[in-house]
Coordinates of C-alpha atoms and ligand atoms in Angstrom, one line a residue:
X1 CA -6.1 26.6 -14.1
X2 CA -9.7 26.5 -13.0
X3 CA -10.0 23.1 -11.4
X4 CA -7.1 21.4 -9.4
X5 CA -7.1 18.1 -7.7
X6 CA -7.7 18.3 -3.9
X7 CA -4.5 18.9 -2.0
X8 CA -2.6 15.8 -1.1
X9 CA -4.1 13.7 -4.0
X10 CA -2.4 12.5 -7.1
X11 CA -3.3 11.8 -10.7
X12 CA -1.7 8.6 -11.7
X13 CA -0.7 8.6 -15.4
X14 CA 0.2 5.6 -17.5
X15 CA 3.9 5.0 -16.8
X16 CA 3.3 5.2 -13.1
X17 CA 0.1 3.3 -13.4
X18 CA 2.0 0.5 -15.1
X19 CA 4.7 0.6 -12.5
X20 CA 2.0 0.3 -9.7
X21 CA 0.5 -2.7 -11.5
X22 CA 3.8 -4.4 -11.7
X23 CA 4.2 -3.7 -7.9
X24 CA 0.8 -5.2 -7.3
X25 CA 1.5 -8.3 -9.5
X26 CA 4.7 -9.2 -7.7
X27 CA 3.0 -8.8 -4.3
X28 CA 0.1 -10.9 -5.4
X29 CA 2.3 -13.9 -6.3
X30 CA 4.3 -13.6 -3.1
X31 CA 1.3 -13.3 -0.9
X32 CA -0.3 -16.2 -2.5
X33 CA 2.7 -18.4 -1.6
X34 CA 2.1 -17.5 2.0
X35 CA -1.7 -18.3 1.7
X36 CA -3.0 -14.7 1.8
X37 CA -6.2 -14.1 -0.3
X38 CA -7.3 -10.6 -1.3
X39 CA -10.4 -9.1 -0.1
X40 CA -12.1 -5.7 -0.7
X41 CA -14.0 -3.8 1.8
X42 CA -15.9 -0.5 1.5
X43 CA -13.8 2.7 1.3
X44 CA -16.1 4.2 3.9
X45 CA -17.4 2.8 7.0
X46 CA -19.4 4.1 10.0
X47 CA -17.3 6.5 11.9
X48 CA -17.8 4.7 15.1
X49 CA -15.9 1.6 13.8
X50 CA -12.7 3.6 13.5
X51 CA -13.2 5.5 16.7
X52 CA -13.6 2.2 18.6
X53 CA -10.8 0.2 17.0
X54 CA -8.1 2.9 16.3
X55 CA -8.6 4.7 19.5
X56 CA -10.3 8.1 20.6
X57 CA -7.1 9.8 21.5
X58 CA -5.0 8.9 18.4
X59 CA -3.9 11.5 15.9
X60 CA -5.8 9.7 13.2
X61 CA -9.2 9.8 15.0
X62 CA -8.7 13.2 16.7
X63 CA -7.7 15.2 13.6
X64 CA -7.1 13.1 10.3
X65 CA -10.5 11.6 9.3
X66 CA -12.6 12.8 6.4
X67 CA -16.0 12.3 7.8
X68 CA -19.5 13.0 6.3
X69 CA -23.0 12.7 7.6
X70 CA -26.0 11.1 5.7
X71 CA -29.4 10.7 7.4
X72 CA -28.8 9.8 11.0
X73 CA -25.4 8.2 10.3
X74 CA -21.9 9.6 10.3
X75 CA -19.3 8.0 8.1
X76 CA -15.7 8.2 7.5
X77 CA -13.5 7.5 4.6
X78 CA -11.3 4.7 5.8
X79 CA -7.9 6.0 7.2
X80 CA -6.5 2.5 7.6
X81 CA -7.5 -1.1 6.7
X82 CA -7.4 -3.2 10.0
X83 CA -10.8 -1.9 11.3
X84 CA -12.6 -2.8 8.1
X85 CA -11.0 -6.2 8.0
X86 CA -11.9 -7.0 11.4
X87 CA -15.5 -5.9 10.8
X88 CA -15.6 -8.1 7.6
X89 CA -14.1 -11.0 9.5
X90 CA -16.9 -10.9 12.0
X91 CA -19.8 -9.8 9.8
X92 CA -18.9 -12.4 7.0
X93 CA -18.3 -15.1 9.6
X94 CA -14.9 -16.0 8.1
X95 CA -13.4 -19.0 9.9
X96 CA -10.2 -18.7 11.7
X97 CA -7.4 -19.0 10.9
X98 CA -8.0 -16.6 8.0
X99 CA -5.4 -14.8 6.1
X100 CA -6.5 -11.9 4.1
X101 CA -4.7 -9.2 2.0
X102 CA -6.0 -5.8 0.6
X103 CA -4.9 -3.1 -1.7
X104 CA -6.6 0.2 -2.2
X105 CA -7.1 3.8 -1.4
X106 CA -7.0 5.2 2.2
X107 CA -7.5 8.7 3.4
X108 CA -6.1 10.8 6.1
X109 CA -6.4 14.6 6.4
X110 CA -2.7 15.1 7.2
X111 CA -0.6 18.0 6.2
X112 CA 0.7 16.9 2.7
X113 CA 4.4 16.6 1.9
X114 CA 6.6 14.3 0.0
X115 CA 5.4 10.8 0.8
X116 CA 2.5 12.1 2.8
X117 CA -0.8 12.2 0.9
X118 CA -4.4 12.6 1.9
X119 CA -5.3 9.9 -0.4
X120 CA -2.7 7.1 -0.6
X121 CA -2.6 3.4 -1.4
X122 CA -1.9 0.6 1.1
X123 CA -1.1 -3.0 0.6
X124 CA -2.0 -4.9 3.8
X125 CA -2.2 -8.3 5.3
X126 CA -4.2 -9.5 8.3
X127 CA -4.2 -12.9 9.9
X128 CA -6.8 -13.8 12.3
X129 CA -6.7 -16.9 14.7
X130 CA -3.0 -17.4 15.1
X131 CA -1.2 -16.5 18.4
X132 CA 2.2 -17.8 17.8
X133 CA 5.2 -15.4 17.4
X134 CA 6.1 -17.7 14.5
X135 CA 3.3 -15.8 12.6
X136 CA 4.6 -12.4 13.5
X137 CA 8.0 -13.5 12.2
X138 CA 6.5 -14.9 9.0
X139 CA 4.5 -11.7 8.4
X140 CA 7.7 -9.7 8.8
X141 CA 9.5 -12.0 6.4
X142 CA 6.7 -11.5 3.8
X143 CA 7.1 -7.8 3.9
X144 CA 10.9 -8.0 3.5
X145 CA 10.5 -10.4 0.7
X146 CA 8.2 -7.9 -1.0
X147 CA 10.7 -5.0 -0.6
X148 CA 13.4 -7.2 -2.1
X149 CA 11.1 -8.2 -5.1
X150 CA 10.4 -4.5 -5.6
X151 CA 14.0 -3.7 -5.7
X152 CA 14.1 -1.7 -2.4
X153 CA 17.3 -2.4 -0.6
X154 CA 18.3 -1.2 2.8
X155 CA 15.0 -1.5 4.6
X156 CA 15.5 -1.4 8.4
X157 CA 13.1 -3.3 10.8
X158 CA 12.3 -1.6 14.0
X159 CA 10.9 -3.7 16.6
X160 CA 9.2 -3.4 20.0
X161 CA 6.7 -5.1 22.3
X162 CA 4.1 -3.1 24.0
X163 CA 2.8 -6.1 26.1
X164 CA -0.7 -6.7 27.3
X165 CA -3.1 -4.2 29.0
X166 CA -1.9 -5.4 32.5
X167 CA 1.7 -4.7 31.6
X168 CA 0.8 -1.3 30.4
X169 CA -1.0 -0.4 33.6
X170 CA 2.2 -1.0 35.5
X171 CA 4.3 0.7 32.9
X172 CA 1.9 3.7 32.6
X173 CA 2.3 4.4 36.2
X174 CA 6.1 4.7 36.1
X175 CA 6.0 6.5 32.7
X176 CA 3.5 9.1 34.0
X177 CA 5.6 9.8 37.0
X178 CA 8.5 10.3 34.6
X179 CA 6.6 12.5 32.2
X180 CA 5.1 14.6 35.1
X181 CA 8.6 15.8 35.9
X182 CA 9.1 16.9 32.3
X183 CA 5.6 18.2 31.9
X184 CA 6.7 21.8 31.3
X185 CA 8.9 20.8 28.3
X186 CA 6.1 18.8 26.6
X187 CA 4.2 19.9 23.5
X188 CA 0.6 21.0 23.6
X189 CA -1.0 17.8 22.3
X190 CA 1.1 15.5 24.7
X191 CA 0.3 17.7 27.7
X192 CA -3.4 17.6 26.9
X193 CA -3.5 13.8 26.6
X194 CA -0.9 13.0 29.2
X195 CA -3.5 11.5 31.6
X196 CA -5.6 9.6 29.0
X197 CA -2.8 8.4 26.8
X198 CA 0.8 9.1 28.0
X199 CA 2.5 6.5 25.6
X200 CA 1.5 8.7 22.7
X201 CA 4.2 11.0 24.0
X202 CA 6.9 8.5 23.2
X203 CA 6.1 8.5 19.4
X204 CA 5.3 12.2 19.2
X205 CA 7.3 13.7 16.5
X206 CA 8.3 16.7 18.8
X207 CA 8.6 15.1 22.2
X208 CA 9.6 11.5 21.4
X209 CA 13.2 12.0 20.5
X210 CA 13.8 14.0 23.7
X211 CA 12.6 11.1 26.0
X212 CA 15.4 8.6 25.3
X213 CA 15.8 7.9 29.1
X214 CA 12.1 7.2 29.7
X215 CA 11.2 3.8 31.3
X216 CA 11.1 1.0 28.7
X217 CA 8.0 -1.0 28.1
X218 CA 10.0 -4.2 27.4
X219 CA 11.2 -4.0 31.1
X220 CA 7.5 -4.3 32.2
X221 CA 6.3 -7.4 30.2
X222 CA 4.7 -10.2 32.0
X223 CA 6.0 -13.7 31.6
X224 CA 3.8 -14.7 28.6
X225 CA 4.4 -11.4 26.8
X226 CA 8.1 -11.6 27.5
X227 CA 8.1 -15.2 26.2
X228 CA 6.3 -14.0 23.0
X229 CA 8.8 -11.3 22.5
X230 CA 11.9 -13.4 23.1
X231 CA 10.5 -16.1 20.8
X232 CA 9.9 -13.6 18.0
X233 CA 13.4 -12.2 18.3
X234 CA 14.8 -15.8 18.1
X235 CA 12.6 -16.7 15.1
X236 CA 13.7 -13.6 13.3
X237 CA 17.3 -14.4 14.0
X238 CA 16.8 -17.9 12.8
X239 CA 15.5 -16.5 9.5
X240 CA 18.4 -14.3 9.1
X241 CA 16.4 -11.2 9.6
X242 CA 18.1 -8.2 11.3
X243 CA 16.2 -5.9 13.5
X244 CA 16.7 -2.9 15.7
X245 CA 14.9 -2.7 19.0
X246 CA 13.2 0.6 19.3
X247 CA 11.8 1.2 22.9
X248 CA 9.9 4.4 21.8
X249 CA 8.0 2.5 19.0
X250 CA 4.3 2.6 19.9
X251 CA 2.7 3.2 16.5
X252 CA -0.2 5.7 16.1
X253 CA -3.0 3.3 16.6
X254 CA -4.3 2.0 20.0
X255 CA -5.3 -1.6 19.1
X256 CA -1.9 -3.1 19.3
X257 CA -0.8 -5.7 21.8
X258 CA 2.7 -7.3 22.2
X259 CA 4.5 -7.1 18.9
X260 CA 4.8 -3.7 17.0
X261 CA 7.1 -3.1 14.1
X262 CA 8.0 -0.6 11.4
X263 CA 9.9 -0.8 8.1
X264 CA 12.1 2.2 7.4
X265 CA 13.6 2.9 4.0
X266 CA 16.4 5.0 2.9
X267 CA 15.8 8.1 0.8
X268 CA 12.3 8.8 2.1
X269 CA 13.3 11.8 4.3
X270 CA 10.9 12.6 7.1
X271 CA 8.3 10.1 6.0
X272 CA 10.7 7.2 6.3
X273 CA 8.3 4.5 7.2
X274 CA 7.3 2.5 4.2
X275 CA 5.3 0.0 6.3
X276 CA 4.2 -1.0 9.8
X277 CA 2.1 -3.3 11.8
X278 CA 1.9 -5.6 14.7
X279 CA -0.2 -7.8 16.8
X280 CA -3.8 -7.0 18.0
X281 CA -4.9 -9.9 20.0
X282 CA -7.8 -8.1 21.7
X283 CA -9.4 -6.0 18.9
X284 CA -11.7 -8.8 17.5
X285 CA -13.1 -9.3 21.0
X286 CA -13.4 -5.6 21.6
X287 CA -15.3 -5.3 18.4
X288 CA -17.9 -7.8 19.6
X289 CA -16.5 -11.1 18.4
X290 CA -14.9 -14.1 20.2
X291 CA -11.4 -13.8 21.6
X292 CA -9.2 -14.0 18.4
X293 CA -5.5 -13.3 18.2
X294 CA -4.6 -11.4 15.1
X295 CA -1.6 -9.7 13.4
X296 CA -1.0 -7.8 10.4
X297 CA 0.8 -4.9 8.6
X298 CA 0.3 -2.4 5.8
X299 CA 2.8 -0.9 3.3
X300 CA 2.4 2.5 1.7
X301 CA 2.6 2.0 -2.1
X302 CA 3.4 5.7 -2.9
X303 CA 6.4 5.4 -0.5
X304 CA 7.4 2.2 -2.1
X305 CA 7.5 4.0 -5.3
X306 CA 9.6 6.9 -3.9
X307 CA 12.0 4.4 -2.4
X308 CA 12.4 2.6 -5.8
X309 CA 13.3 5.9 -7.4
X310 CA 11.7 8.0 -10.0
X311 CA 9.5 6.3 -12.6
X312 CA 11.3 6.3 -15.8
X313 CA 12.7 4.0 -18.4
X314 CA 11.1 2.8 -21.5
X315 CA 7.3 2.7 -21.6
X316 CA 6.4 0.4 -24.4
X317 CA 4.2 1.6 -27.2
X318 CA 1.7 -0.5 -29.4
X319 CA 2.8 -3.7 -31.0
X320 CA 1.4 -2.5 -34.4
X321 CA 0.1 0.5 -36.1
X322 CA -1.9 -0.2 -39.2
X323 CA -1.5 2.4 -41.9
X324 CA -4.0 2.3 -44.5
X325 CA -4.2 4.0 -48.0
X326 CA -7.5 4.3 -49.7
X327 CA -11.1 3.4 -48.6
X328 CA -10.8 -0.4 -49.4
X329 CA -7.5 -0.8 -47.5
X330 CA -9.1 1.2 -44.6
X331 CA -12.0 -1.2 -44.3
X332 CA -9.5 -4.1 -44.3
X333 CA -7.3 -2.3 -41.8
X334 CA -10.1 -2.1 -39.4
X335 CA -10.9 -5.8 -39.7
X336 CA -7.1 -6.7 -39.3
X337 CA -6.8 -4.5 -36.3
X338 CA -9.8 -6.2 -34.8
X339 CA -8.4 -9.7 -35.5
X340 CA -5.0 -8.9 -33.9
X341 CA -6.5 -7.2 -30.9
X342 CA -8.6 -10.4 -30.4
X343 CA -5.3 -12.2 -30.1
X344 CA -4.2 -9.8 -27.4
X345 CA -1.9 -7.6 -29.5
X346 CA -1.9 -3.8 -28.9
X347 CA -2.9 -2.4 -32.2
X348 CA -3.5 1.3 -33.1
X349 CA -4.7 2.8 -36.4
X350 CA -5.5 6.2 -37.8
X351 CA -9.0 7.5 -37.2
X352 CA -8.8 10.5 -39.2
X353 CA -8.2 9.3 -42.8
X354 CA -4.8 11.1 -42.8
X355 CA -2.1 10.8 -45.5
X356 CA 0.2 7.8 -45.1
X357 CA 3.1 10.1 -44.0
X358 CA 1.1 11.6 -41.3
X359 CA -0.2 8.1 -40.2
X360 CA 3.5 6.9 -40.0
X361 CA 4.4 10.0 -37.9
X362 CA 1.6 9.2 -35.4
X363 CA 2.8 5.6 -35.3
X364 CA 6.2 6.9 -34.4
X365 CA 4.8 9.4 -31.8
X366 CA 3.0 6.5 -30.1
X367 CA 6.1 4.5 -30.1
X368 CA 4.7 1.6 -32.2
X369 CA 7.2 -1.1 -32.6
X370 CA 6.1 -2.1 -36.1
X371 CA 3.8 -0.5 -38.8
X372 CA 1.6 -2.6 -41.0
X373 CA 1.0 -0.7 -44.4
X374 CA -1.9 -1.6 -46.5
X375 CA -2.3 0.2 -49.8
X376 CA -4.0 -0.7 -53.1
X377 CA -0.9 -2.5 -54.3
X378 CA -0.6 -4.7 -51.2
X379 CA -4.4 -5.3 -51.3
X380 CA -4.2 -6.5 -54.9
X381 CA -1.3 -8.9 -54.1
X382 CA -3.0 -10.1 -50.8
X383 CA 0.1 -9.2 -48.7
X384 CA 1.0 -6.6 -46.1
X385 CA 4.0 -4.4 -46.0
X386 CA 5.7 -4.5 -42.5
X387 CA 8.0 -1.8 -41.3
X388 CA 10.2 -2.2 -38.2
X389 CA 9.8 1.3 -36.7
X390 CA 13.2 1.0 -34.8
X391 CA 15.4 -0.2 -37.6
X392 CA 13.4 1.2 -40.5
X393 CA 13.6 -2.3 -42.2
X394 CA 10.7 -3.2 -44.5
X395 CA 9.4 -6.6 -45.9
X396 CA 6.2 -8.2 -47.1
X397 CA 4.2 -10.8 -45.2
X398 CA 0.9 -12.6 -45.5
X399 CA -1.8 -11.5 -43.0
X400 CA -1.8 -15.0 -41.4
X401 CA 1.9 -14.7 -40.7
X402 CA 1.4 -12.1 -38.2
X403 CA 0.9 -14.0 -34.9
X404 CA 2.7 -12.3 -32.3
X405 CA 4.3 -8.8 -31.5
Ligands
HAM501 P1 0.1 2.8 9.5 O1 1.6 2.8 10.1 O2 -0.7 3.9 10.0 O3 -0.4 1.4 9.8 O4 0.2 2.9 7.9 C1 0.9 1.9 7.2 C2 1.8 2.5 6.1 O5 0.9 3.4 5.2 C3 2.8 3.5 6.5 O6 4.0 2.9 6.9 C4 3.0 4.4 5.2 O7 3.8 3.8 4.4 C5 1.7 4.4 4.6 N1 0.9 5.7 5.0 C6 0.3 6.1 6.1 N2 -0.2 7.3 6.0 C7 0.2 7.7 4.9 C8 0.0 9.0 4.1 N3 -0.7 9.9 4.7 N4 0.5 9.2 2.9 C9 1.3 8.1 2.3 N5 1.4 6.9 2.9 C10 0.9 6.7 4.1 C11 -1.7 1.1 9.5 O8 -2.5 1.7 8.8 C12 -2.2 -0.3 10.1 N6 -3.5 -0.5 9.7 C13 -1.2 -1.4 9.8 C14 -1.6 -2.7 10.3 C15 -2.3 -3.7 9.7 N7 -1.4 -3.1 11.6 C16 -2.0 -4.3 11.7 N8 -2.5 -4.7 10.6

């Protein structure tokens, strides 16, 4: 094979595409009920936008971005959606509170494996201008509602609070002291960024699990952050939403404040996180806007599909296949197909002037539900022969009697 798709990308063929469409449609309806409206932002932005918002010492920025230069500018394919949403919120002067949703391709140059792609699809939501923990709880509820609607059971919610920058200064001091004692056991990346970004060690895939007795961020929350976290836990409980507090959960992006969470689904193996998000109350200001509290999440659609199980089942074929015999019938068949298609029916016909038997075989192969047979005899009588392709039953109808599938 001469040409192959780039590593970590996928071709999405009709059955899977239809499944994704159904996933999207369910999400659209649920998101609308919570007031989220879809936006689209460019799939590439200036590199600087991502460096500033996601953080210089994150894995995403350090090693996972697809970047390219054009003229004097360096761009990157978007690795996530929050940065672009914040940029659009400010540039388009959206008024707060604003609730937006997005669905589209994202790009990270990670090592591909099951559930980890270099081009993947995220569904995300962002809300600008609401500070209350009630919003955090509501956004979590939305995600859980989506998982339920998509038929994914057994999703676990992991929860943590990483407080505000002041809390983290105090925490960082103690954490650093703790990590220094273990420095010789840490991986290369963590050792290198120990001073700049010690908390990354906590969610490092290698070191994180070995640091269970590290100081906990939630013990360092100031009064306001502590109240926010307590309020959120209470609000979740009131909604009947179970969660597991995960002190090591920091998420791979630097913009979060206070609430961070992740959704973990069974059957995903190493890439068990189907979605994640949190609050980022300082990012809008950091990007040059007014102080605007904000919160959101994103869900990986390919992982949703894996969690739902293999795509399968019956993929429906055309409503009708029009078989025509002879040139007169053929001209009429083309007109009939056009009429039926104008009514929204899926109609196929033979393009090759094949014999009726071959046309019927094609109808069968395409999975047509019914065949309409037009021959000289039917033409003379002004009727159509209708064949049910599943039962083989045949009968005659007038053209105007075909109104639906
Ligand atoms: P994230 O945790 O980096 O968060 O990504 C969210 C979800 O995208 C993951 O849970 C996963 O399902 C999916 N995902 C990420 N990388 C890949 C990949 N390489 N292959 C397949 N799926 C992947 C964010 O991106 C934040 N912007 C979420 C957010 C929105 N926080 C606040 N607002």
